[in-house]
XYZ file of C-alpha atoms in Angstrom:
310
model
C 30.706 62.226 -10.120
C 28.262 62.755 -7.235
C 25.431 61.388 -9.374
C 27.461 58.283 -10.184
C 28.320 57.733 -6.498
C 24.666 58.104 -5.489
C 23.580 55.601 -8.129
C 26.147 53.036 -6.967
C 25.182 53.505 -3.341
C 21.475 53.065 -4.113
C 22.183 49.899 -6.104
C 24.197 48.345 -3.260
C 21.481 49.271 -0.757
C 18.792 47.564 -2.798
C 20.887 44.386 -3.248
C 21.673 44.284 0.459
C 18.021 44.765 1.315
C 17.076 41.672 -0.698
C 19.276 39.479 1.506
C 17.913 37.848 4.653
C 19.442 38.066 8.076
C 19.906 34.276 8.253
C 23.385 32.953 8.728
C 23.241 31.099 5.412
C 22.697 34.412 3.568
C 20.012 32.942 1.330
C 18.118 35.321 -0.847
C 14.435 35.627 -0.013
C 11.588 37.032 -1.968
C 9.654 36.020 -5.077
C 7.432 33.498 -3.145
C 7.942 30.647 -5.670
C 7.988 27.108 -4.147
C 9.410 24.360 -6.361
C 7.223 21.256 -6.028
C 9.157 18.014 -5.383
C 9.315 15.483 -8.213
C 6.794 12.690 -7.771
C 8.258 9.188 -7.465
C 6.978 5.692 -6.790
C 3.231 5.138 -6.739
C 2.678 8.898 -6.411
C 3.899 9.180 -10.014
C 1.544 6.447 -11.250
C 0.143 6.931 -14.732
C -3.497 5.866 -14.988
C -4.794 4.072 -18.059
C -8.043 2.857 -19.538
C -7.724 -0.836 -18.777
C -10.665 -1.934 -20.920
C -8.393 -1.962 -23.981
C -4.797 -1.615 -22.893
C -1.335 -2.839 -23.866
C 1.877 -1.519 -22.383
C 5.439 -1.895 -23.696
C 8.586 -0.653 -21.992
C 12.046 -1.605 -20.716
C 13.286 -1.845 -17.138
C 16.826 -1.998 -15.774
C 17.726 -4.641 -13.194
C 15.947 -3.804 -9.951
C 14.012 -0.942 -11.549
C 10.285 -0.434 -10.925
C 7.412 1.099 -12.865
C 3.887 1.893 -11.632
C 0.625 1.576 -13.544
C -2.817 2.541 -12.290
C -6.422 1.816 -13.165
C -9.937 2.387 -11.857
C -12.704 -0.228 -11.935
C -16.402 0.487 -11.749
C -17.477 -3.088 -11.027
C -16.232 -6.296 -9.426
C -14.285 -8.397 -11.904
C -11.771 -11.228 -12.302
C -8.317 -9.804 -12.915
C -5.759 -11.486 -15.219
C -2.462 -10.214 -16.617
C -0.194 -11.175 -19.461
C 3.489 -10.266 -19.116
C 5.615 -11.912 -21.800
C 8.807 -12.093 -19.710
C 9.412 -14.252 -16.619
C 11.132 -12.852 -13.559
C 9.096 -9.669 -13.042
C 7.607 -9.220 -9.572
C 4.114 -7.720 -9.641
C 2.191 -6.315 -6.673
C -1.291 -4.769 -6.661
C -2.161 -2.183 -4.002
C -5.512 -0.633 -3.097
C -3.998 2.721 -2.118
C -0.827 4.789 -2.422
C 1.281 5.687 0.625
C 4.209 7.941 -0.272
C 6.570 6.262 -2.726
C 5.230 2.804 -1.950
C 1.810 1.280 -2.250
C 0.023 0.977 1.067
C 1.032 -2.471 2.401
C 0.189 -5.242 2.420
C -0.437 -5.738 -1.319
C -3.776 -7.165 -2.369
C -1.939 -9.589 -4.673
C 1.759 -10.337 -5.082
C 3.181 -12.731 -7.679
C 6.071 -13.429 -10.054
C 5.508 -13.415 -13.821
C 6.149 -16.687 -15.667
C 6.112 -15.374 -19.236
C 2.466 -16.361 -19.848
C -0.976 -15.154 -18.915
C -1.804 -15.456 -15.218
C -5.140 -15.268 -13.450
C -4.625 -13.057 -10.394
C -7.949 -12.891 -8.562
C -11.042 -10.833 -7.833
C -10.938 -7.053 -7.523
C -13.911 -4.903 -6.545
C -14.683 -1.450 -7.864
C -12.126 1.183 -6.914
C -8.672 2.564 -7.728
C -5.669 0.216 -7.891
C -1.904 0.632 -8.206
C 0.249 -1.981 -9.917
C 3.988 -2.158 -9.206
C 6.194 -4.066 -11.691
C 9.835 -4.755 -10.742
C 12.540 -6.384 -12.875
C 14.204 -8.984 -10.634
C 16.538 -10.267 -13.361
C 20.030 -8.888 -14.019
C 20.301 -6.467 -16.923
C 17.769 -4.362 -18.789
C 14.791 -6.254 -20.244
C 12.037 -5.316 -22.689
C 8.558 -6.584 -21.934
C 4.957 -6.362 -23.086
C 2.100 -6.141 -20.613
C -1.656 -6.341 -20.976
C -4.603 -6.887 -18.676
C -7.873 -8.781 -18.989
C -10.955 -8.140 -16.897
C -13.251 -11.158 -17.059
C -16.821 -11.719 -15.945
C -17.131 -13.760 -12.753
C -18.941 -17.098 -12.817
C -19.492 -18.402 -9.290
C -19.851 -22.113 -8.624
C -18.215 -25.274 -7.341
C -14.774 -25.727 -8.917
C -13.863 -29.064 -7.311
C -14.291 -31.707 -10.012
C -14.711 -34.373 -7.315
C -17.939 -32.740 -6.095
C -21.429 -33.832 -7.060
C -22.286 -30.300 -8.239
C -19.033 -29.460 -10.055
C -19.456 -26.523 -12.456
C -16.950 -26.625 -15.303
C -17.824 -23.050 -16.350
C -17.104 -21.510 -12.925
C -13.967 -19.389 -12.445
C -14.572 -18.432 -8.793
C -15.377 -21.057 -6.171
C -18.358 -20.033 -4.010
C -17.995 -22.805 -1.424
C -21.118 -24.620 -2.581
C -19.460 -27.968 -3.366
C -21.388 -31.038 -2.256
C -19.718 -34.412 -1.756
C -20.832 -37.968 -1.176
C -21.776 -38.758 2.420
C -19.636 -41.725 3.404
C -20.649 -41.763 7.062
C -23.806 -43.820 6.557
C -24.494 -46.984 8.510
C -24.433 -49.045 5.309
C -20.829 -48.188 4.539
C -19.723 -48.528 8.162
C -21.326 -51.972 8.459
C -19.973 -53.313 5.163
C -16.611 -51.582 4.685
C -15.685 -49.855 7.933
C -14.380 -46.283 8.056
C -14.626 -44.516 4.693
C -12.928 -41.632 2.874
C -13.415 -39.874 -0.469
C -11.237 -41.291 -3.234
C -9.580 -39.314 -6.053
C -12.913 -39.113 -7.934
C -15.052 -38.101 -4.961
C -16.476 -41.578 -4.386
C -16.711 -43.296 -1.011
C -13.770 -45.668 -0.510
C -12.704 -47.905 2.390
C -9.911 -46.357 4.439
C -8.443 -49.842 4.906
C -7.741 -50.041 1.150
C -5.009 -47.403 1.410
C -1.504 -48.911 1.568
C -2.865 -52.454 1.653
C -0.364 -53.710 -0.919
C -2.660 -53.257 -3.950
C -2.655 -50.322 -6.324
C -6.255 -49.122 -6.309
C -6.401 -47.371 -9.679
C -10.032 -48.165 -10.465
C -9.554 -51.857 -11.234
C -11.467 -52.836 -8.072
C -14.631 -51.428 -6.634
C -17.329 -51.621 -3.992
C -21.150 -51.629 -4.037
C -22.976 -48.474 -3.017
C -26.300 -48.382 -1.142
C -28.245 -48.826 -4.388
C -26.223 -51.880 -5.430
C -24.196 -50.058 -8.091
C -20.576 -51.074 -8.523
C -18.315 -48.103 -7.842
C -14.644 -48.274 -8.954
C -12.223 -47.077 -6.297
C -9.442 -44.761 -7.443
C -6.713 -43.943 -4.923
C -4.174 -43.195 -7.648
C -3.597 -39.448 -7.130
C -1.174 -37.089 -5.412
C -3.794 -36.093 -2.798
C -3.693 -39.660 -1.447
C 0.029 -40.064 -2.075
C -0.737 -42.544 -4.873
C -2.388 -45.040 -2.555
C 0.365 -44.325 -0.011
C 2.976 -45.931 -2.226
C 0.962 -48.870 -3.530
C 0.846 -47.150 -6.938
C 3.763 -45.655 -8.829
C 3.787 -41.874 -8.510
C 2.680 -39.858 -11.530
C 5.041 -37.185 -12.805
C 2.555 -34.316 -13.160
C 5.170 -31.951 -14.616
C 5.141 -28.162 -14.537
C 2.481 -25.646 -15.467
C 2.584 -24.113 -18.981
C 5.584 -21.839 -19.504
C 7.669 -23.700 -16.918
C 10.058 -26.629 -17.279
C 11.973 -28.740 -14.772
C 15.511 -27.468 -14.292
C 18.598 -29.577 -13.516
C 17.215 -30.270 -10.024
C 13.645 -31.088 -11.062
C 12.338 -27.684 -9.915
C 9.823 -25.885 -12.146
C 11.424 -22.774 -13.661
C 10.566 -20.384 -16.522
C 11.448 -21.843 -19.912
C 12.258 -18.305 -21.079
C 15.300 -18.221 -18.793
C 17.086 -20.737 -21.019
C 19.624 -18.983 -23.235
C 18.472 -15.504 -22.214
C 22.010 -14.178 -21.746
C 22.228 -14.870 -17.995
C 23.826 -17.942 -16.415
C 21.205 -19.603 -14.216
C 23.548 -21.421 -11.839
C 21.456 -20.962 -8.701
C 22.214 -17.256 -8.400
C 18.637 -16.333 -9.331
C 15.416 -17.582 -7.780
C 11.930 -18.249 -9.079
C 9.108 -18.541 -6.538
C 11.717 -18.771 -3.788
C 13.672 -21.630 -5.412
C 17.157 -21.258 -6.953
C 17.083 -22.018 -10.677
C 19.740 -24.309 -12.161
C 20.092 -24.713 -15.920
C 23.895 -25.038 -15.688
C 24.112 -28.736 -16.539
C 24.788 -30.882 -19.583
C 21.067 -31.703 -19.972
C 20.374 -28.048 -20.875
C 23.677 -27.454 -22.671
C 24.762 -25.336 -19.699
C 21.854 -22.898 -19.985
C 22.094 -23.001 -23.795
C 25.613 -21.620 -23.597
C 24.940 -18.915 -20.989
C 27.088 -20.843 -18.471
C 30.646 -22.054 -18.984
C 29.834 -25.535 -17.729
C 32.865 -26.138 -15.515
C 30.909 -27.224 -12.410
C 28.563 -29.806 -13.858
C 29.952 -32.550 -11.653
C 29.388 -30.567 -8.470
C 25.866 -29.670 -9.559
C 24.996 -33.282 -10.190
C 26.014 -34.001 -6.593
C 23.858 -31.089 -5.420
C 20.960 -32.399 -7.484
C 20.977 -35.658 -5.572
C 21.052 -33.856 -2.212
C 18.326 -31.385 -3.223
C 15.732 -33.952 -4.250
C 16.641 -36.402 -1.510
C 18.111 -39.213 -3.579
């Protein structure tokens, strides 16, 4: 019996000795620290971007991080086959978030997009699903060689192979005494040619049908028929230039991703693309290809007139 009592007493003493004197009575000892789970850009997975394709799914509002390292300056393009994903590229990681501000920030449109130039270094890419509901998507990246040159097709030295403008564009000099004496103050027309300022909004649509003589006696057609000159300030009928590939005009004439039509979500202005509310809830689009009930088409037609200033 005494041996049993001694054994019990020793056991209790050892257990008591393993307890700290803190008020919370936590057990100390062992010296094992559990590392916190990495989240955000700290949990970025790095890939070989020279030959890379990525497929995954993201819930509404969810974010994933991808990382890569470049060893030379290059032109960065991405292809994300779903519209409505916000992408941001950061040069460093600061806690859960990339170190602001982002180097580039843009919204996917469902097609390939040229992003811009990145120099050698490590980069973090944040992809966020801004649409409601879980969406599958495919992602790939292209790193293209840079060709510097003049990218303005109105310039004398326009380079149609250039993908990065180097500021070298050269234009016609319209401030010569010849032009001032014969035509008065001059501007560059839609094709980069010298044109009389007085021809703008003079009641004639200058679409190249009329011209002037240059200093060498050559007849130069004058073209003021472009958006940059407001289509001859109203003398010419405006050209409907439409939307970029992958986008279509919604019920209000605003460019929106074509992939949002019939995608299971009613685009009735609740969701935005590039800061603009998207409306496919009208008869023209079969009420978002059936995603919307179509009970407010009359009200949206009224809104359409207000929105575009009719």
